[in-house]
Coordinates of C-alpha atoms in Angstrom, one line a residue:
X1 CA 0.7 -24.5 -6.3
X2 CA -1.3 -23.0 -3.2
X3 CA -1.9 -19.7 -3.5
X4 CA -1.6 -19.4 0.3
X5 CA 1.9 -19.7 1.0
X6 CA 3.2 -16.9 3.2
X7 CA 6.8 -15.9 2.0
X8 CA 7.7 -14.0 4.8
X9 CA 9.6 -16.9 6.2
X10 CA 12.4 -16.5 3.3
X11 CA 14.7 -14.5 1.9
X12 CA 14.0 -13.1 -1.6
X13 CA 16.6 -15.1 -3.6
X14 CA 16.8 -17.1 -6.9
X15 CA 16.2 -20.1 -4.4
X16 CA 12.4 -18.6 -3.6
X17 CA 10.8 -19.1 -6.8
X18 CA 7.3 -20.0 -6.8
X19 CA 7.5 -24.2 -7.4
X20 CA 10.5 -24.0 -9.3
X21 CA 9.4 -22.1 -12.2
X22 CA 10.5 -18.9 -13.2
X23 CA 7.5 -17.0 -14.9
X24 CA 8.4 -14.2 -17.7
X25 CA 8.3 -10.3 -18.0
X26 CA 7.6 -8.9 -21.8
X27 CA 11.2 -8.7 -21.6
X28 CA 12.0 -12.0 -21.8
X29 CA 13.7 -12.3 -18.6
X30 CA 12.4 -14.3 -15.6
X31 CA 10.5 -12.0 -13.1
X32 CA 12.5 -13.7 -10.5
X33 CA 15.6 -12.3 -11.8
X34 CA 14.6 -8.4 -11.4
X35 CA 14.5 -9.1 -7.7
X36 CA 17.4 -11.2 -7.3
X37 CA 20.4 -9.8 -9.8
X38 CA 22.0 -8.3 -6.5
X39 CA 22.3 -11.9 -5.7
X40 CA 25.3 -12.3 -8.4
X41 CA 26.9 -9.5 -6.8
X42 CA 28.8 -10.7 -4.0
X43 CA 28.5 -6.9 -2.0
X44 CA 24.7 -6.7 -2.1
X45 CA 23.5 -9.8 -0.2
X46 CA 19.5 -10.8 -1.0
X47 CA 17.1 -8.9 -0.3
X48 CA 15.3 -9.6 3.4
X49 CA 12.1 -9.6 3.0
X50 CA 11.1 -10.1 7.1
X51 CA 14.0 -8.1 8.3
X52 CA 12.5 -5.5 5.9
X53 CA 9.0 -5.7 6.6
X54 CA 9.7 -5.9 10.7
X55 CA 12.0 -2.5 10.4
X56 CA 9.4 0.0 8.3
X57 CA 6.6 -1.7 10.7
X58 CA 8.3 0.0 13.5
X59 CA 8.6 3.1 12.3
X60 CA 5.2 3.1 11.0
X61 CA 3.6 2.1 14.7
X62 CA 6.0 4.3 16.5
X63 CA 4.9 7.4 13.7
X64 CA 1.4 6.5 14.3
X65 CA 1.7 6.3 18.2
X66 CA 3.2 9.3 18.3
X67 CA 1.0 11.3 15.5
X68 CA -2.1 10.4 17.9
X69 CA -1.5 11.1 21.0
X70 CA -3.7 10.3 24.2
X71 CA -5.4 13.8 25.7
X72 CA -8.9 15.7 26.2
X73 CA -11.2 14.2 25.1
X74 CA -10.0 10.8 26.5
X75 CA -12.5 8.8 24.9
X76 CA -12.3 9.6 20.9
X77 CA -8.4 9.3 21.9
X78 CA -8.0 6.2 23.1
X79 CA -11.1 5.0 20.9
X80 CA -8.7 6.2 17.7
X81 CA -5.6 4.7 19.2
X82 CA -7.7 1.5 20.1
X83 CA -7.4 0.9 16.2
X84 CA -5.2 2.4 15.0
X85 CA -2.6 0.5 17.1
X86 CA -4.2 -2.8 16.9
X87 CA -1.4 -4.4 14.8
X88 CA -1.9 -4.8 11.3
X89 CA 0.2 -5.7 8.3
X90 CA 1.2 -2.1 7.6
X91 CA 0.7 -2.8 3.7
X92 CA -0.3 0.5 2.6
X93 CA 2.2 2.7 4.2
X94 CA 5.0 0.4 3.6
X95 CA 4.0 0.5 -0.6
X96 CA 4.1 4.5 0.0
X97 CA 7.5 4.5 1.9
X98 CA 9.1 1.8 -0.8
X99 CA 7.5 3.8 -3.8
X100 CA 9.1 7.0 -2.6
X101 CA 12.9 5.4 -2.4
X102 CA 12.0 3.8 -5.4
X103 CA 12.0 7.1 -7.3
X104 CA 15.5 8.8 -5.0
X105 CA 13.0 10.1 -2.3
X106 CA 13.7 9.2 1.8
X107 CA 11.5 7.7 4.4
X108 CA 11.2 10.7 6.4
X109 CA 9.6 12.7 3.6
X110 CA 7.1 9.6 2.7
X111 CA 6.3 8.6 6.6
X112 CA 3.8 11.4 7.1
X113 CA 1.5 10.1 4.4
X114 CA 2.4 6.8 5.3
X115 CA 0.4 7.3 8.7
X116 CA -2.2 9.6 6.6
X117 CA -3.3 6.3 4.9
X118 CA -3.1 3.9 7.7
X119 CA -4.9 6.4 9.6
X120 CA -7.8 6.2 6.6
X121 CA -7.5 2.5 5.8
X122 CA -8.4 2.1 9.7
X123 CA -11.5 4.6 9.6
X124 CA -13.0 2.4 7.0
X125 CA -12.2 -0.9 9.1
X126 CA -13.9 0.6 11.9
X127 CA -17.4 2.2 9.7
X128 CA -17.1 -1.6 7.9
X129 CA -17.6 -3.1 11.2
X130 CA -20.6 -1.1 12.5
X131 CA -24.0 -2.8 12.6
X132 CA -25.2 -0.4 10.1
X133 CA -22.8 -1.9 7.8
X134 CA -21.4 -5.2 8.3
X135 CA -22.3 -5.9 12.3
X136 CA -18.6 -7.6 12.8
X137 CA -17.4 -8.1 15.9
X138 CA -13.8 -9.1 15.7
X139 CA -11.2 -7.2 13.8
X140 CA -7.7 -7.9 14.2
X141 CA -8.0 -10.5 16.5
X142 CA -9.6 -7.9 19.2
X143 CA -13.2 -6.6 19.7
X144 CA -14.5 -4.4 16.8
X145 CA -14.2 -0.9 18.0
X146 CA -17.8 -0.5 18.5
X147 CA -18.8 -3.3 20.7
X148 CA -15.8 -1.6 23.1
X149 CA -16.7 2.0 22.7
X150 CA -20.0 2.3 21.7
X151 CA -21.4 2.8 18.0
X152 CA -21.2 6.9 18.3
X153 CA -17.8 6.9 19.8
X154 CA -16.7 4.6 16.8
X155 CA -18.3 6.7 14.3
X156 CA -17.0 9.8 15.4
X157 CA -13.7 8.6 15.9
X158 CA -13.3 6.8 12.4
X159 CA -13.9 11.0 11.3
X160 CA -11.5 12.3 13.5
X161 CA -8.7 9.8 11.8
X162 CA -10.2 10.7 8.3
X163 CA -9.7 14.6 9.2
X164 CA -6.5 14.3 11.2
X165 CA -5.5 12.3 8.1
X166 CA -5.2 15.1 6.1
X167 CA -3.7 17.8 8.7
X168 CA -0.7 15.1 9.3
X169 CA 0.5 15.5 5.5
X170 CA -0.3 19.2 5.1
X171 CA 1.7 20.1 8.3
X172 CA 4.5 17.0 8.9
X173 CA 5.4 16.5 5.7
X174 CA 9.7 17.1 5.9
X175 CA 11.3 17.7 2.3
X176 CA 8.5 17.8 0.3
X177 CA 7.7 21.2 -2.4
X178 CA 4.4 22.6 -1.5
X179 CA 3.3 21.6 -4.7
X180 CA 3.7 18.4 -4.2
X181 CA 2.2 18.2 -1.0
X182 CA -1.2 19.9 -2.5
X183 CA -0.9 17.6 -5.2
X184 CA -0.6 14.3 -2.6
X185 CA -4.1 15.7 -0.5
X186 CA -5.7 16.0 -3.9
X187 CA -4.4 12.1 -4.8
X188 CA -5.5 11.3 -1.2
X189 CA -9.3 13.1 -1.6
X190 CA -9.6 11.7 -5.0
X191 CA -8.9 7.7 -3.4
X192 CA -11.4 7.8 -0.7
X193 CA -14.2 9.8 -1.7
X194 CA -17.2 9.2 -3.7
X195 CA -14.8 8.3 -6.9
X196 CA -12.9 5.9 -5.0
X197 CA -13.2 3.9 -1.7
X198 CA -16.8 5.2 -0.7
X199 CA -18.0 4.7 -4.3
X200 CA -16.6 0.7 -4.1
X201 CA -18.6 0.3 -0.6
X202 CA -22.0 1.9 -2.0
X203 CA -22.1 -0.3 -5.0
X204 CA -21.0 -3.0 -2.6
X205 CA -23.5 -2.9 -0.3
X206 CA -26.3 -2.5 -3.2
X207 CA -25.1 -5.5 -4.7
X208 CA -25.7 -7.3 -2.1
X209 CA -28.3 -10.6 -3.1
X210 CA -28.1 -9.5 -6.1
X211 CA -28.5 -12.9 -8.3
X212 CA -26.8 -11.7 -11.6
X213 CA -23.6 -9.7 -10.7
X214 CA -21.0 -9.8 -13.8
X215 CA -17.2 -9.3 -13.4
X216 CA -17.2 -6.1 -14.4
X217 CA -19.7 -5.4 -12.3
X218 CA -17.4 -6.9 -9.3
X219 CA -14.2 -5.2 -11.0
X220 CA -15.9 -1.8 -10.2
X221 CA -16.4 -2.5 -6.5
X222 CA -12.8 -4.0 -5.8
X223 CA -11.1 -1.2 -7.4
X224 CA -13.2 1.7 -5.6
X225 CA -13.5 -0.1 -2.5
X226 CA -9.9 -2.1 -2.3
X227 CA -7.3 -1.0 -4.8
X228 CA -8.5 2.4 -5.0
X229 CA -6.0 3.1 -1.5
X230 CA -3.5 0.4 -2.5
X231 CA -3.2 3.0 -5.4
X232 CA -3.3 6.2 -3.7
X233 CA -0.7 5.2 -1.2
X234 CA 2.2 4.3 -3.6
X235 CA 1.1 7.1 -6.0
X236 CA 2.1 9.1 -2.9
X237 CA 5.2 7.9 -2.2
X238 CA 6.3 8.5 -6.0
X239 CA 5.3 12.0 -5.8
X240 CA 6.8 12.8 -2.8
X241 CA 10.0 11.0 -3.4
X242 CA 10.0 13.3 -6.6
X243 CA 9.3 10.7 -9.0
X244 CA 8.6 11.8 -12.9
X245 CA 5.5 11.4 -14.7
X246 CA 6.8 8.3 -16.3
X247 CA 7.6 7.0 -13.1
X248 CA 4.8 7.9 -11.4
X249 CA 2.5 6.4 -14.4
X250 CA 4.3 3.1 -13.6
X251 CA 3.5 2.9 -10.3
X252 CA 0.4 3.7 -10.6
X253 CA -0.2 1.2 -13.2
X254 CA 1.5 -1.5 -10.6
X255 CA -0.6 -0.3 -7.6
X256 CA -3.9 -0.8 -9.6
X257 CA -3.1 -4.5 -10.0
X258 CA -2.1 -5.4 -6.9
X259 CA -5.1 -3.2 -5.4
X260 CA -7.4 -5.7 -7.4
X261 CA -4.9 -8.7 -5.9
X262 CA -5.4 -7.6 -2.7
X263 CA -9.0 -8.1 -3.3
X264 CA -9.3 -11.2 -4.9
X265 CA -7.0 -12.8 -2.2
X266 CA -8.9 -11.6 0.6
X267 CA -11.8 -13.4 -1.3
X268 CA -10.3 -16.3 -1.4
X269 CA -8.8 -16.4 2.4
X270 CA -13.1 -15.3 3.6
X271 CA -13.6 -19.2 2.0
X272 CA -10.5 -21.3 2.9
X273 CA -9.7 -20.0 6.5
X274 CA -11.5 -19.9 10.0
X275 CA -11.5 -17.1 12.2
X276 CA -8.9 -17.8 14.2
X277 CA -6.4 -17.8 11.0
X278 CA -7.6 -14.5 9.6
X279 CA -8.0 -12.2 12.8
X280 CA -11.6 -11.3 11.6
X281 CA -14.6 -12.9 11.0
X282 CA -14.4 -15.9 8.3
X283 CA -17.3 -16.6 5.7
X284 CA -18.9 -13.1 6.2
X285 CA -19.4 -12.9 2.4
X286 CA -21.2 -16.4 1.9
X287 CA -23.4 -15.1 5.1
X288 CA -23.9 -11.4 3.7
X289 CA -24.5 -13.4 0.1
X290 CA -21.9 -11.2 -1.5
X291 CA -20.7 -11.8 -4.8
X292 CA -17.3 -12.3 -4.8
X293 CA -14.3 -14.2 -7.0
X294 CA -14.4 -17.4 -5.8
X295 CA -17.9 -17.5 -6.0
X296 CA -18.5 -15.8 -9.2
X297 CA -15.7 -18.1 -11.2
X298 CA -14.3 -20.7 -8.6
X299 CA -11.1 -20.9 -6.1
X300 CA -8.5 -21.8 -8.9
X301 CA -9.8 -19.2 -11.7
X302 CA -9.4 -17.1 -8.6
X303 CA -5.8 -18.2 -7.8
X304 CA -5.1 -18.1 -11.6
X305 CA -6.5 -14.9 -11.7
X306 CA -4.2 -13.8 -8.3
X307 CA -1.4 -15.3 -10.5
X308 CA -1.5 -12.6 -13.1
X309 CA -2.5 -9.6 -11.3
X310 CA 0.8 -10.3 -9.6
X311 CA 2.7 -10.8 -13.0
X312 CA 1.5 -7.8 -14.6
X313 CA 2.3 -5.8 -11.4
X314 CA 5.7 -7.0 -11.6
X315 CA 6.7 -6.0 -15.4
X316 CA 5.4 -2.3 -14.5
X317 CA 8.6 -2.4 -12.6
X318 CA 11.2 -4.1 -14.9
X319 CA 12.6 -0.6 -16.1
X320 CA 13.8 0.1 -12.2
X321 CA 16.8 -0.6 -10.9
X322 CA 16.3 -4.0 -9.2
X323 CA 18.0 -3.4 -6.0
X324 CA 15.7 -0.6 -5.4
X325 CA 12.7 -2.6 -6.6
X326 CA 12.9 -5.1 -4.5
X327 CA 10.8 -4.0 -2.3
X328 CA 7.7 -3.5 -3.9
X329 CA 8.0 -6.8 -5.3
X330 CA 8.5 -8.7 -2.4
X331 CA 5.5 -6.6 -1.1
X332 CA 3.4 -7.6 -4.5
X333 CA 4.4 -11.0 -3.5
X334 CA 2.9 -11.0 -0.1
X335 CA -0.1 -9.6 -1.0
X336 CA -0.3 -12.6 -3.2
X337 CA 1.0 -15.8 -1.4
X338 CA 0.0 -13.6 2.3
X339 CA -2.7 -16.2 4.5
X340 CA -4.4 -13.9 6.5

């Protein structure tokens, strides 16, 4: 089986399983079956995975439009908005929105720090990109933000999402206890700071030509740099949505696998697809003489590897009510069969 199959196409029924074989939870029943028992149900039709992924994109880019607005100073503005509204997949804020109706919470009260982290995720696209860092010049299918504004405009306007970030949850958060909105800038701090992402992108770029680079060694980067806001963003859903500590252990124990399964995909796709397919510039990694998955223990230890991260995600949500799961595993699922 490819590991590149997109399932965006389908619905999310006991018809879409992966070459016709259902894999197992600890429970002992098929992982395909948490997703789909609303399909014996005849009032609760299957889940639709597109129609789904379409709608809380939507509100998303019209939150995000809206939460940076164009005014004085032109420049950072429509240098930020450039960006920030450059299309996307959306992952991250949709895994914060779905955690927070997992646990009984509303998208309203998640959508705020749905934007925060899109609004971060893109700061580090456009710092990645920079010569300083990895010189790219296409992100998105568009110019990198740089070679459009200008490496200072880029720079400072990848800090004014970081900060704004952080205002946009402390002061648009609806329904949410104080508490739990100190709590979520402290989850959100933690993620992307010298911890989390920034940690992953310094041992990253010292790593690079280095000839003996373990896994663990490669572990550590993926889940600073990668999974570190994969976590953050549904931890932040299940804290808002007013999610236990059981609950929110769960999830977090979910969003640390498919963090890492973001990662080892996006290896992957850097050595099986051009340019064109990804939106960004292919083989980057070879050229940078990165260590990464495929080259550290092959494309189908990779894919086999992808393969598990995706069933141990999966069984951290076995004890929710499937319906309301769905989501998160049809999202786990893209992350894993997505091709670009």
């Amino acid at each position: 089986m490819s590991l590149l199959i997109n399932p965006l196409s389908t619905l999310i029924s006991l018809k879409h399983v992966h070459s016709g074989r259902q894999r197992q939870s600890r429970s002992g029943h098929p992982i395909s079956s948490i997703l789909t028992k609303q399909d014996r149900n005849p009032i609760s039709p299957p889940f639709d995975f597109k129609r789904y992924t379409l709608e809380k994109a939507d509100s998303v880019n019209r939150a995000l439009a809206a939460a940076v607005e164009m005014k004085e100073p032109i420049k950072i503005h429509e240098s930020m908005r450039y960006s920030l509204l450059a299309g996307g997949k959306r992952v991250r804020p949709m895994l914060c929105i779905a955690a927070c109706e997992l646990v009984g919470g509303d998208e309203p009260t998640a959508l705020p720090a749905a934007c925060a982290v899109e609004m971060i995720h893109t700061m580090s696209l456009m710092h990645d990109d920079l010569p300083c860092m990895d010189n790219d010049a296409l992100r998105r299918g568009k110019p990198t933000n740089h070679r459009v504004f200008g490496e200072e405009t880029a720079v400072l306007a990848g800090d004014a999402l970081l900060s704004f970030a952080f205002e946009h949850v402390a002061l648009r958060t609806p329904g949410a206890s104080p508490e739990s909105v100190v709590r979520v800038l402290g989850e959100l701090a933690r993620a992307i700071g010298a911890e989390g992402l920034v940690a992953g992108q310094v041992v990253d770029i010292c790593s690079e030509g280095m000839t003996e680079v373990g896994l663990d060694h490669l572990e550590f980067i993926h889940h600073h740099k990668t999974a570190a806001l994969l976590e953050g963003s549904v931890v932040l859903g299940a804290i808002l949505g007013g999610g236990d500590e059981e609950e929110v252990g769960k999830l977090r124990k979910f969003a640390k696998c498919i963090g890492l399964l973001f990662q080892v995909v996006d290896d992957i796709l850097d050595v099986t697809k051009s340019s064109a397919e990804l939106g960004k510039t292919a083989g980057k990694d070879l050229v940078a003489d990165k260590t990464t998955y495929p080259k550290l223990i092959g494309i189908e230890k990779s894919r086999e590897l992808a393969e598990e991260l995706n069933r141990e995600a999966q069984e951290q949500l076995s004890q929710f009510h499937p319906h309301k799961a769905a989501p998160l595993i049809a999202l786990a699922n893209y992350i894993a069969y997505r091709d670009n």
